[in-house]
mmCIF file of C-alpha atoms in Angstrom:
data_model
loop_
_atom_site.group_PDB
_atom_site.id
_atom_site.type_symbol
_atom_site.label_atom_id
_atom_site.label_comp_id
_atom_site.label_asym_id
_atom_site.label_seq_id
_atom_site.Cartn_x
_atom_site.Cartn_y
_atom_site.Cartn_z
ATOM 1 C CA MET A 189 -6.069 19.776 -16.012
ATOM 2 C CA THR A 190 -5.237 19.318 -12.581
ATOM 3 C CA PHE A 191 -2.511 20.437 -11.534
ATOM 4 C CA LEU A 192 -1.086 19.568 -8.103
ATOM 5 C CA LEU A 193 1.895 22.037 -6.448
ATOM 6 C CA GLY A 194 2.872 20.936 -2.611
ATOM 7 C CA SER A 195 6.395 22.542 -1.544
ATOM 8 C CA ASP A 196 8.009 23.304 -4.672
ATOM 9 C CA MET A 197 5.883 26.450 -3.981
ATOM 10 C CA GLY A 198 7.069 27.457 -1.212
ATOM 11 C CA LEU A 199 4.112 25.912 0.701
ATOM 12 C CA PRO A 200 4.268 24.015 4.105
ATOM 13 C CA HIS A 201 4.317 20.015 3.325
ATOM 14 C CA ALA A 202 0.882 19.591 4.608
ATOM 15 C CA TYR A 203 -0.821 22.140 2.330
ATOM 16 C CA ILE A 204 -1.632 20.743 -1.531
ATOM 17 C CA LEU A 205 -2.964 23.728 -4.353
ATOM 18 C CA VAL A 206 -5.062 22.277 -6.545
ATOM 19 C CA VAL A 207 -5.812 24.166 -9.373
ATOM 20 C CA THR A 208 -8.682 22.799 -11.919
ATOM 21 C CA GLY A 209 -9.190 25.434 -14.680
ATOM 22 C CA LEU A 210 -9.435 28.305 -13.245
ATOM 23 C CA ALA A 211 -10.524 27.280 -9.550
ATOM 24 C CA THR A 212 -8.264 26.703 -6.517
ATOM 25 C CA ALA A 213 -8.049 25.991 -3.167
ATOM 26 C CA THR A 214 -5.932 25.161 -0.589
ATOM 27 C CA ALA A 215 -6.066 22.620 1.750
ATOM 28 C CA TYR A 216 -5.231 21.504 5.185
ATOM 29 C CA VAL A 217 -4.959 18.546 7.611
ATOM 30 C CA SER A 218 -4.802 18.708 11.512
ATOM 31 C CA GLU A 219 -3.407 15.341 12.984
ATOM 32 C CA SER A 220 -6.630 15.736 15.120
ATOM 33 C CA GLU A 221 -8.886 15.540 11.749
ATOM 34 C CA LEU A 222 -6.587 13.169 10.259
ATOM 35 C CA SER A 223 -6.874 10.606 13.567
ATOM 36 C CA GLN A 224 -10.653 11.266 13.348
ATOM 37 C CA PHE A 225 -10.880 10.609 9.369
ATOM 38 C CA MET A 226 -8.657 7.390 10.115
ATOM 39 C CA THR A 227 -9.990 6.036 13.000
ATOM 40 C CA ASN A 228 -13.482 5.962 10.723
ATOM 41 C CA LEU A 229 -11.860 4.345 8.034
ATOM 42 C CA TRP A 230 -10.710 1.838 10.283
ATOM 43 C CA ASN A 231 -14.081 1.253 11.950
ATOM 44 C CA GLN A 232 -15.655 0.870 8.581
ATOM 45 C CA ASP A 233 -13.636 -1.467 6.710
ATOM 46 C CA ASP A 234 -15.699 -4.262 6.497
ATOM 47 C CA ASN A 235 -13.577 -6.647 4.746
ATOM 48 C CA ARG A 236 -11.251 -6.705 7.896
ATOM 49 C CA ALA A 237 -10.142 -10.405 8.954
ATOM 50 C CA SER A 238 -10.484 -11.418 12.075
ATOM 51 C CA SER A 239 -8.452 -13.616 14.308
ATOM 52 C CA HIS A 240 -11.261 -16.908 13.306
ATOM 53 C CA TYR A 241 -9.961 -15.884 9.506
ATOM 54 C CA VAL A 242 -6.284 -15.188 9.800
ATOM 55 C CA ARG A 243 -3.659 -16.605 12.530
ATOM 56 C CA TYR A 244 0.369 -16.042 12.386
ATOM 57 C CA ASP A 245 2.961 -17.116 14.512
ATOM 58 C CA LEU A 246 5.680 -14.946 15.613
ATOM 59 C CA GLN A 247 8.253 -17.443 16.718
ATOM 60 C CA GLY A 248 11.311 -16.028 16.959
ATOM 61 C CA HIS A 249 13.207 -11.873 17.212
ATOM 62 C CA SER A 250 15.167 -11.017 14.601
ATOM 63 C CA HIS A 251 17.160 -7.748 14.304
ATOM 64 C CA THR A 252 17.414 -5.489 11.489
ATOM 65 C CA GLY A 253 19.811 -5.768 8.707
ATOM 66 C CA HIS A 254 20.803 -8.162 6.026
ATOM 67 C CA SER A 255 21.181 -11.123 8.114
ATOM 68 C CA GLY A 256 20.313 -14.631 6.683
ATOM 69 C CA VAL A 257 20.179 -16.008 9.510
ATOM 70 C CA ASP A 258 16.682 -17.881 10.265
ATOM 71 C CA ASN A 259 15.267 -17.593 13.969
ATOM 72 C CA ALA A 260 11.458 -18.896 12.596
ATOM 73 C CA PRO A 261 11.674 -22.721 11.853
ATOM 74 C CA ASN A 262 7.901 -22.531 10.658
ATOM 75 C CA LYS A 263 6.143 -20.348 8.394
ATOM 76 C CA PHE A 264 4.569 -16.641 9.736
ATOM 77 C CA PHE A 265 1.337 -17.759 8.794
ATOM 78 C CA ASP A 266 -0.656 -20.287 10.696
ATOM 79 C CA TYR A 267 -3.607 -20.442 9.001
ATOM 80 C CA VAL A 268 -5.752 -18.077 6.498
ATOM 81 C CA ASN A 269 -9.205 -19.119 5.729
ATOM 82 C CA GLU A 270 -9.125 -18.997 2.187
ATOM 83 C CA ALA A 271 -12.677 -19.665 1.350
ATOM 84 C CA HIS A 272 -14.284 -16.862 3.240
ATOM 85 C CA LEU A 273 -11.637 -14.319 2.807
ATOM 86 C CA PHE A 274 -10.304 -14.371 -0.853
ATOM 87 C CA HIS A 275 -13.613 -15.161 -2.406
ATOM 88 C CA LYS A 276 -14.796 -11.471 -1.696
ATOM 89 C CA PRO A 277 -14.830 -9.714 -4.372
ATOM 90 C CA THR A 278 -12.286 -6.920 -3.218
ATOM 91 C CA TYR A 279 -9.769 -9.936 -2.294
ATOM 92 C CA SER A 280 -10.467 -11.538 -5.597
ATOM 93 C CA THR A 281 -9.890 -8.760 -7.694
ATOM 94 C CA PHE A 282 -6.905 -7.846 -5.762
ATOM 95 C CA ILE A 283 -5.388 -10.994 -6.063
ATOM 96 C CA SER A 284 -5.212 -11.215 -9.461
ATOM 97 C CA LEU A 285 -3.600 -8.461 -9.845
ATOM 98 C CA LEU A 286 -0.240 -9.666 -7.946
ATOM 99 C CA ASN A 287 1.287 -11.980 -10.753
ATOM 100 C CA ASN A 288 1.128 -8.627 -13.511
ATOM 101 C CA TYR A 289 4.498 -7.853 -12.637
ATOM 102 C CA HIS A 290 8.272 -8.667 -13.105
ATOM 103 C CA TYR A 291 9.512 -8.682 -9.754
ATOM 104 C CA MET A 292 12.990 -7.860 -10.669
ATOM 105 C CA THR A 293 13.635 -3.843 -10.437
ATOM 106 C CA GLY A 294 15.283 -3.165 -14.150
ATOM 107 C CA THR A 295 12.863 -4.946 -16.103
ATOM 108 C CA SER A 296 10.323 -2.897 -18.361
ATOM 109 C CA GLU A 297 6.401 -3.372 -17.125
ATOM 110 C CA TYR A 298 3.952 -3.707 -19.690
ATOM 111 C CA GLN A 299 0.502 -4.216 -19.155
ATOM 112 C CA THR A 300 -1.843 -6.324 -21.293
ATOM 113 C CA SER A 301 -5.099 -5.401 -22.217
ATOM 114 C CA SER A 302 -6.615 -8.169 -19.811
ATOM 115 C CA GLU A 303 -4.091 -7.052 -16.826
ATOM 116 C CA ASP A 304 -5.491 -3.263 -17.631
ATOM 117 C CA THR A 305 -9.426 -4.893 -17.297
ATOM 118 C CA GLU A 306 -8.023 -6.143 -14.248
ATOM 119 C CA VAL A 307 -7.391 -3.198 -12.975
ATOM 120 C CA THR A 308 -10.305 -1.414 -13.417
ATOM 121 C CA SER A 309 -12.331 -4.450 -12.059
ATOM 122 C CA PHE A 310 -10.520 -4.063 -8.999
ATOM 123 C CA LEU A 311 -11.305 -0.190 -9.015
ATOM 124 C CA SER A 312 -14.143 -0.958 -9.392
ATOM 125 C CA GLN A 313 -15.092 -3.356 -6.637
ATOM 126 C CA ILE A 314 -13.345 -1.067 -3.777
ATOM 127 C CA SER A 315 -15.196 2.183 -5.317
ATOM 128 C CA GLN A 316 -18.199 0.386 -3.671
ATOM 129 C CA THR A 317 -16.737 0.204 -0.037
ATOM 130 C CA ASN A 318 -17.297 2.227 2.586
ATOM 131 C CA VAL A 319 -13.682 2.900 2.933
ATOM 132 C CA ILE A 320 -13.021 4.119 -0.298
ATOM 133 C CA LYS A 321 -16.187 5.953 -0.370
ATOM 134 C CA LEU A 322 -15.233 7.848 2.926
ATOM 135 C CA THR A 323 -11.375 8.509 1.830
ATOM 136 C CA GLN A 324 -13.256 10.499 -1.735
ATOM 137 C CA GLN A 325 -15.247 12.313 0.304
ATOM 138 C CA PHE A 326 -12.723 13.218 3.092
ATOM 139 C CA LEU A 327 -9.993 14.306 0.203
ATOM 140 C CA HIS A 328 -12.713 15.894 -1.320
ATOM 141 C CA SER A 329 -14.014 18.097 1.711
ATOM 142 C CA LYS A 330 -10.548 19.063 1.988
ATOM 143 C CA GLY A 331 -9.400 20.179 -1.553
ATOM 144 C CA TYR A 332 -6.840 17.648 -2.352
ATOM 145 C CA ILE A 333 -9.147 16.345 -5.106
ATOM 146 C CA THR A 334 -11.762 17.335 -7.774
ATOM 147 C CA GLY A 335 -14.252 15.595 -9.348
ATOM 148 C CA SER A 336 -16.714 12.530 -9.157
ATOM 149 C CA MET A 337 -16.006 9.063 -7.284
ATOM 150 C CA SER A 338 -15.497 8.495 -11.006
ATOM 151 C CA ASP A 339 -12.164 10.525 -11.222
ATOM 152 C CA PHE A 340 -11.422 9.498 -8.235
ATOM 153 C CA LEU A 341 -10.748 6.200 -9.612
ATOM 154 C CA THR A 342 -8.808 8.321 -12.141
ATOM 155 C CA THR A 343 -6.555 9.248 -10.024
ATOM 156 C CA LEU A 344 -6.011 5.822 -8.027
ATOM 157 C CA ARG A 345 -5.122 4.158 -11.345
ATOM 158 C CA LYS A 346 -2.586 7.166 -12.225
ATOM 159 C CA ILE A 347 -0.636 7.554 -8.813
ATOM 160 C CA TRP A 348 -0.678 3.730 -8.256
ATOM 161 C CA PHE A 349 -0.727 1.488 -11.564
ATOM 162 C CA ASP A 350 1.380 3.983 -14.217
ATOM 163 C CA PHE A 351 4.657 2.404 -14.680
ATOM 164 C CA TYR A 352 7.871 4.931 -13.888
ATOM 165 C CA PRO A 353 12.163 4.201 -13.672
ATOM 166 C CA ARG A 354 12.729 2.928 -10.577
ATOM 167 C CA SER A 355 16.762 4.169 -10.983
ATOM 168 C CA SER A 356 17.238 7.238 -12.548
ATOM 169 C CA HIS A 357 20.270 5.841 -14.038
ATOM 170 C CA THR A 358 17.648 3.986 -16.348
ATOM 171 C CA THR A 359 14.948 4.783 -18.619
ATOM 172 C CA HIS A 360 13.212 1.301 -18.291
ATOM 173 C CA LEU A 361 9.140 2.088 -17.032
ATOM 174 C CA ASP A 362 10.213 -1.048 -14.625
ATOM 175 C CA THR A 363 7.817 -0.182 -11.154
ATOM 176 C CA SER A 364 5.125 1.426 -10.197
ATOM 177 C CA GLY A 365 3.401 2.666 -6.721
ATOM 178 C CA PHE A 366 1.435 -0.308 -6.582
ATOM 179 C CA GLU A 367 3.738 -3.094 -7.837
ATOM 180 C CA HIS A 368 6.485 -2.047 -5.227
ATOM 181 C CA VAL A 369 4.093 -1.646 -2.101
ATOM 182 C CA PHE A 370 1.815 -4.143 -2.450
ATOM 183 C CA VAL A 371 4.007 -7.111 -4.387
ATOM 184 C CA GLY A 372 7.311 -6.320 -3.906
ATOM 185 C CA GLU A 373 10.294 -6.170 -5.926
ATOM 186 C CA THR A 374 14.263 -6.759 -6.215
ATOM 187 C CA THR A 375 17.458 -5.596 -6.458
ATOM 188 C CA SER A 376 20.626 -7.376 -7.643
ATOM 189 C CA THR A 377 21.297 -7.694 -3.754
ATOM 190 C CA LYS A 378 18.015 -7.186 -1.947
ATOM 191 C CA VAL A 379 13.898 -7.006 -1.744
ATOM 192 C CA ASP A 380 12.423 -3.612 -2.349
ATOM 193 C CA GLY A 381 8.180 -2.573 -1.160
ATOM 194 C CA PHE A 382 6.564 -5.630 0.067
ATOM 195 C CA HIS A 383 4.078 -4.288 2.324
ATOM 196 C CA ASN A 384 0.927 -6.290 2.025
ATOM 197 C CA TRP A 385 -0.063 -9.711 4.150
ATOM 198 C CA ILE A 386 -2.129 -11.198 1.544
ATOM 199 C CA GLN A 387 0.824 -10.998 -0.798
ATOM 200 C CA TYR A 388 2.967 -12.003 1.924
ATOM 201 C CA TYR A 389 0.869 -15.394 3.178
ATOM 202 C CA LEU A 390 0.773 -15.949 -1.060
ATOM 203 C CA GLU A 391 4.389 -16.094 -1.426
ATOM 204 C CA GLU A 392 5.136 -17.940 1.596
ATOM 205 C CA LYS A 393 2.591 -20.503 0.931
ATOM 206 C CA ARG A 394 4.278 -21.267 -3.015
ATOM 207 C CA GLY A 395 8.019 -21.431 -1.036
ATOM 208 C CA ASN A 396 9.076 -18.193 -2.575
ATOM 209 C CA LEU A 397 8.813 -16.533 0.670
ATOM 210 C CA ASN A 398 10.987 -17.399 3.920
ATOM 211 C CA TYR A 399 10.294 -16.055 7.166
ATOM 212 C CA LEU A 400 12.923 -15.705 9.323
ATOM 213 C CA GLY A 401 11.967 -13.556 12.505
ATOM 214 C CA PHE A 402 9.593 -10.944 13.642
ATOM 215 C CA VAL A 403 11.310 -7.234 14.058
ATOM 216 C CA TYR A 404 8.729 -5.520 15.944
ATOM 217 C CA THR A 405 4.795 -5.995 16.844
ATOM 218 C CA LYS A 406 2.355 -3.331 17.820
ATOM 219 C CA GLN A 407 -1.853 -3.011 17.720
ATOM 220 C CA PRO A 408 -3.569 -2.524 15.586
ATOM 221 C CA SER A 409 -2.559 -6.081 14.476
ATOM 222 C CA ILE A 410 1.109 -4.646 13.160
ATOM 223 C CA VAL A 411 4.458 -6.409 12.584
ATOM 224 C CA GLY A 412 7.514 -5.999 10.880
ATOM 225 C CA THR A 413 9.326 -9.335 9.477
ATOM 226 C CA HIS A 414 12.285 -10.020 8.583
ATOM 227 C CA PHE A 415 12.515 -12.360 5.203
ATOM 228 C CA LEU A 416 14.359 -13.913 1.947
ATOM 229 C CA TRP A 417 12.063 -13.351 -1.094
ATOM 230 C CA HIS A 418 13.834 -15.354 -4.047
ATOM 231 C CA ASN A 419 16.570 -15.763 -2.149
ATOM 232 C CA LYS A 420 16.927 -11.609 -1.660
ATOM 233 C CA ILE A 421 17.149 -10.088 1.880
ATOM 234 C CA LYS A 422 14.432 -7.891 3.662
ATOM 235 C CA SER A 423 15.666 -6.597 6.319
ATOM 236 C CA LEU A 424 12.530 -4.679 7.785
ATOM 237 C CA SER A 425 8.781 -5.211 6.389
ATOM 238 C CA SER A 426 5.338 -3.838 8.189
ATOM 239 C CA PHE A 427 2.042 -4.406 7.576
ATOM 240 C CA ILE A 428 -1.175 -4.990 9.263
ATOM 241 C CA VAL A 429 -1.853 -8.703 8.885
ATOM 242 C CA GLY A 430 -5.956 -9.023 8.258
ATOM 243 C CA SER A 431 -6.386 -5.266 6.678
ATOM 244 C CA SER A 432 -8.430 -5.690 3.895
ATOM 245 C CA PRO A 433 -7.203 -4.183 0.016
ATOM 246 C CA GLU A 434 -9.100 -0.857 0.024
ATOM 247 C CA PHE A 435 -8.138 -0.112 3.727
ATOM 248 C CA ASP A 436 -4.414 -0.164 3.161
ATOM 249 C CA LEU A 437 -5.227 1.557 -0.475
ATOM 250 C CA ALA A 438 -7.229 4.499 0.971
ATOM 251 C CA MET A 439 -4.386 4.637 4.049
ATOM 252 C CA TYR A 440 -1.962 5.313 2.011
ATOM 253 C CA THR A 441 -3.593 7.758 -0.280
ATOM 254 C CA ALA A 442 -4.699 9.754 2.148
ATOM 255 C CA CYS A 443 -0.964 10.872 3.652
ATOM 256 C CA PHE A 444 -0.241 9.942 -0.133
ATOM 257 C CA PHE A 445 -2.208 14.166 -0.772
ATOM 258 C CA ALA A 446 -1.804 15.089 2.845
ATOM 259 C CA ARG A 447 1.304 14.386 4.256
ATOM 260 C CA ARG A 448 2.929 13.575 0.873
ATOM 261 C CA ASP A 449 7.347 13.145 1.785
ATOM 262 C CA VAL A 450 6.888 13.943 5.457
ATOM 263 C CA ASP A 451 5.765 11.671 8.318
ATOM 264 C CA CYS A 452 2.271 10.740 8.087
ATOM 265 C CA ARG A 453 1.391 11.022 12.092
ATOM 266 C CA PHE A 454 -2.731 9.880 13.266
ATOM 267 C CA SER A 455 -4.088 7.935 15.857
ATOM 268 C CA MET A 456 -6.124 5.006 14.812
ATOM 269 C CA ALA A 457 -8.428 3.396 17.120
ATOM 270 C CA GLY A 458 -6.204 4.552 19.965
ATOM 271 C CA HIS A 459 -3.376 3.598 18.516
ATOM 272 C CA ASN A 460 -0.203 6.060 17.102
ATOM 273 C CA MET A 461 0.584 5.429 13.752
ATOM 274 C CA ASP A 462 3.009 7.026 11.533
ATOM 275 C CA ILE A 463 2.783 6.521 7.465
ATOM 276 C CA LYS A 464 6.143 7.085 5.627
ATOM 277 C CA SER A 465 4.893 8.127 1.938
ATOM 278 C CA TYR A 466 7.254 9.808 -0.896
ATOM 279 C CA THR A 467 6.139 10.890 -4.508
ATOM 280 C CA VAL A 468 8.261 10.947 -7.262
ATOM 281 C CA PRO A 469 8.152 13.179 -10.517
ATOM 282 C CA PHE A 470 6.885 11.691 -13.414
ATOM 283 C CA GLY A 471 4.948 12.538 -16.415
ATOM 284 C CA THR A 472 3.089 15.624 -17.057
ATOM 285 C CA TYR A 473 2.298 17.944 -13.994
ATOM 286 C CA HIS A 474 1.778 14.693 -11.597
ATOM 287 C CA ASP A 475 3.831 12.650 -8.750
ATOM 288 C CA LEU A 476 3.171 9.228 -8.619
ATOM 289 C CA VAL A 477 3.443 7.183 -5.213
ATOM 290 C CA ALA A 478 7.127 6.229 -4.896
ATOM 291 C CA THR A 479 6.574 3.845 -1.499
ATOM 292 C CA ALA A 480 4.219 4.172 1.775
ATOM 293 C CA TYR A 481 5.115 1.820 4.320
ATOM 294 C CA ILE A 482 4.058 2.186 8.176
ATOM 295 C CA ASN A 483 7.149 3.242 10.228
#
């Protein structure tokens, strides 16, 4: 059994105490080390889509808030080469997961046996990429995780795909970290989560999403957008256009372990980054991903 203990033990937030049986280890990652790792991750993202395969149109500037004013008469995405990108194994298995969830919070989630198999297939595919191999090696070397790649995939399944209640006022297991971050959710008044460009493209293509304008842009290929999804407002959603599914999962997972519940700041390929990741305690002796996004 593995216990992950952080600030509740009086340790600084950057520390995690990992206990496996009687073995213990403390780990700390400096900002310099995190920057070196993230840059290496970025450089090793072989499945990242270049501007040859993905093009977008910023159009009008939008301010954050709950206004439904449309400053963008056209769609955000001009062009996505689906034939080239979406047949890649990590993309195709990722996309198969996106329709497995009820987007409205308060509706209990249930994973069928076929959907469970789809999660297994996705994790199996990403485990073969340099991005996930590097992430497992890095987190293992710093003492944040123990065991093999198989153990790491079990951990990823737990922290990202286990269901829990989004609100403390309900017992419905209506959300997961993956659903919130990569798929998106709606409350009675607004959109929560939704920080992935592939889901954004697909939902815009289906007519479920109306892009209202950009809030900000910064390198590398980061856009903060304002939009309506299922007629609910999202004041600001940020994502890296063109990043692979495995890269996003790896970046957020590294911050989840190394800087949980505090700013995850680092330099990546010469650009300053700030990731917010928050945990939710649920179940026995472990935290799950509540949210993770680019600030």
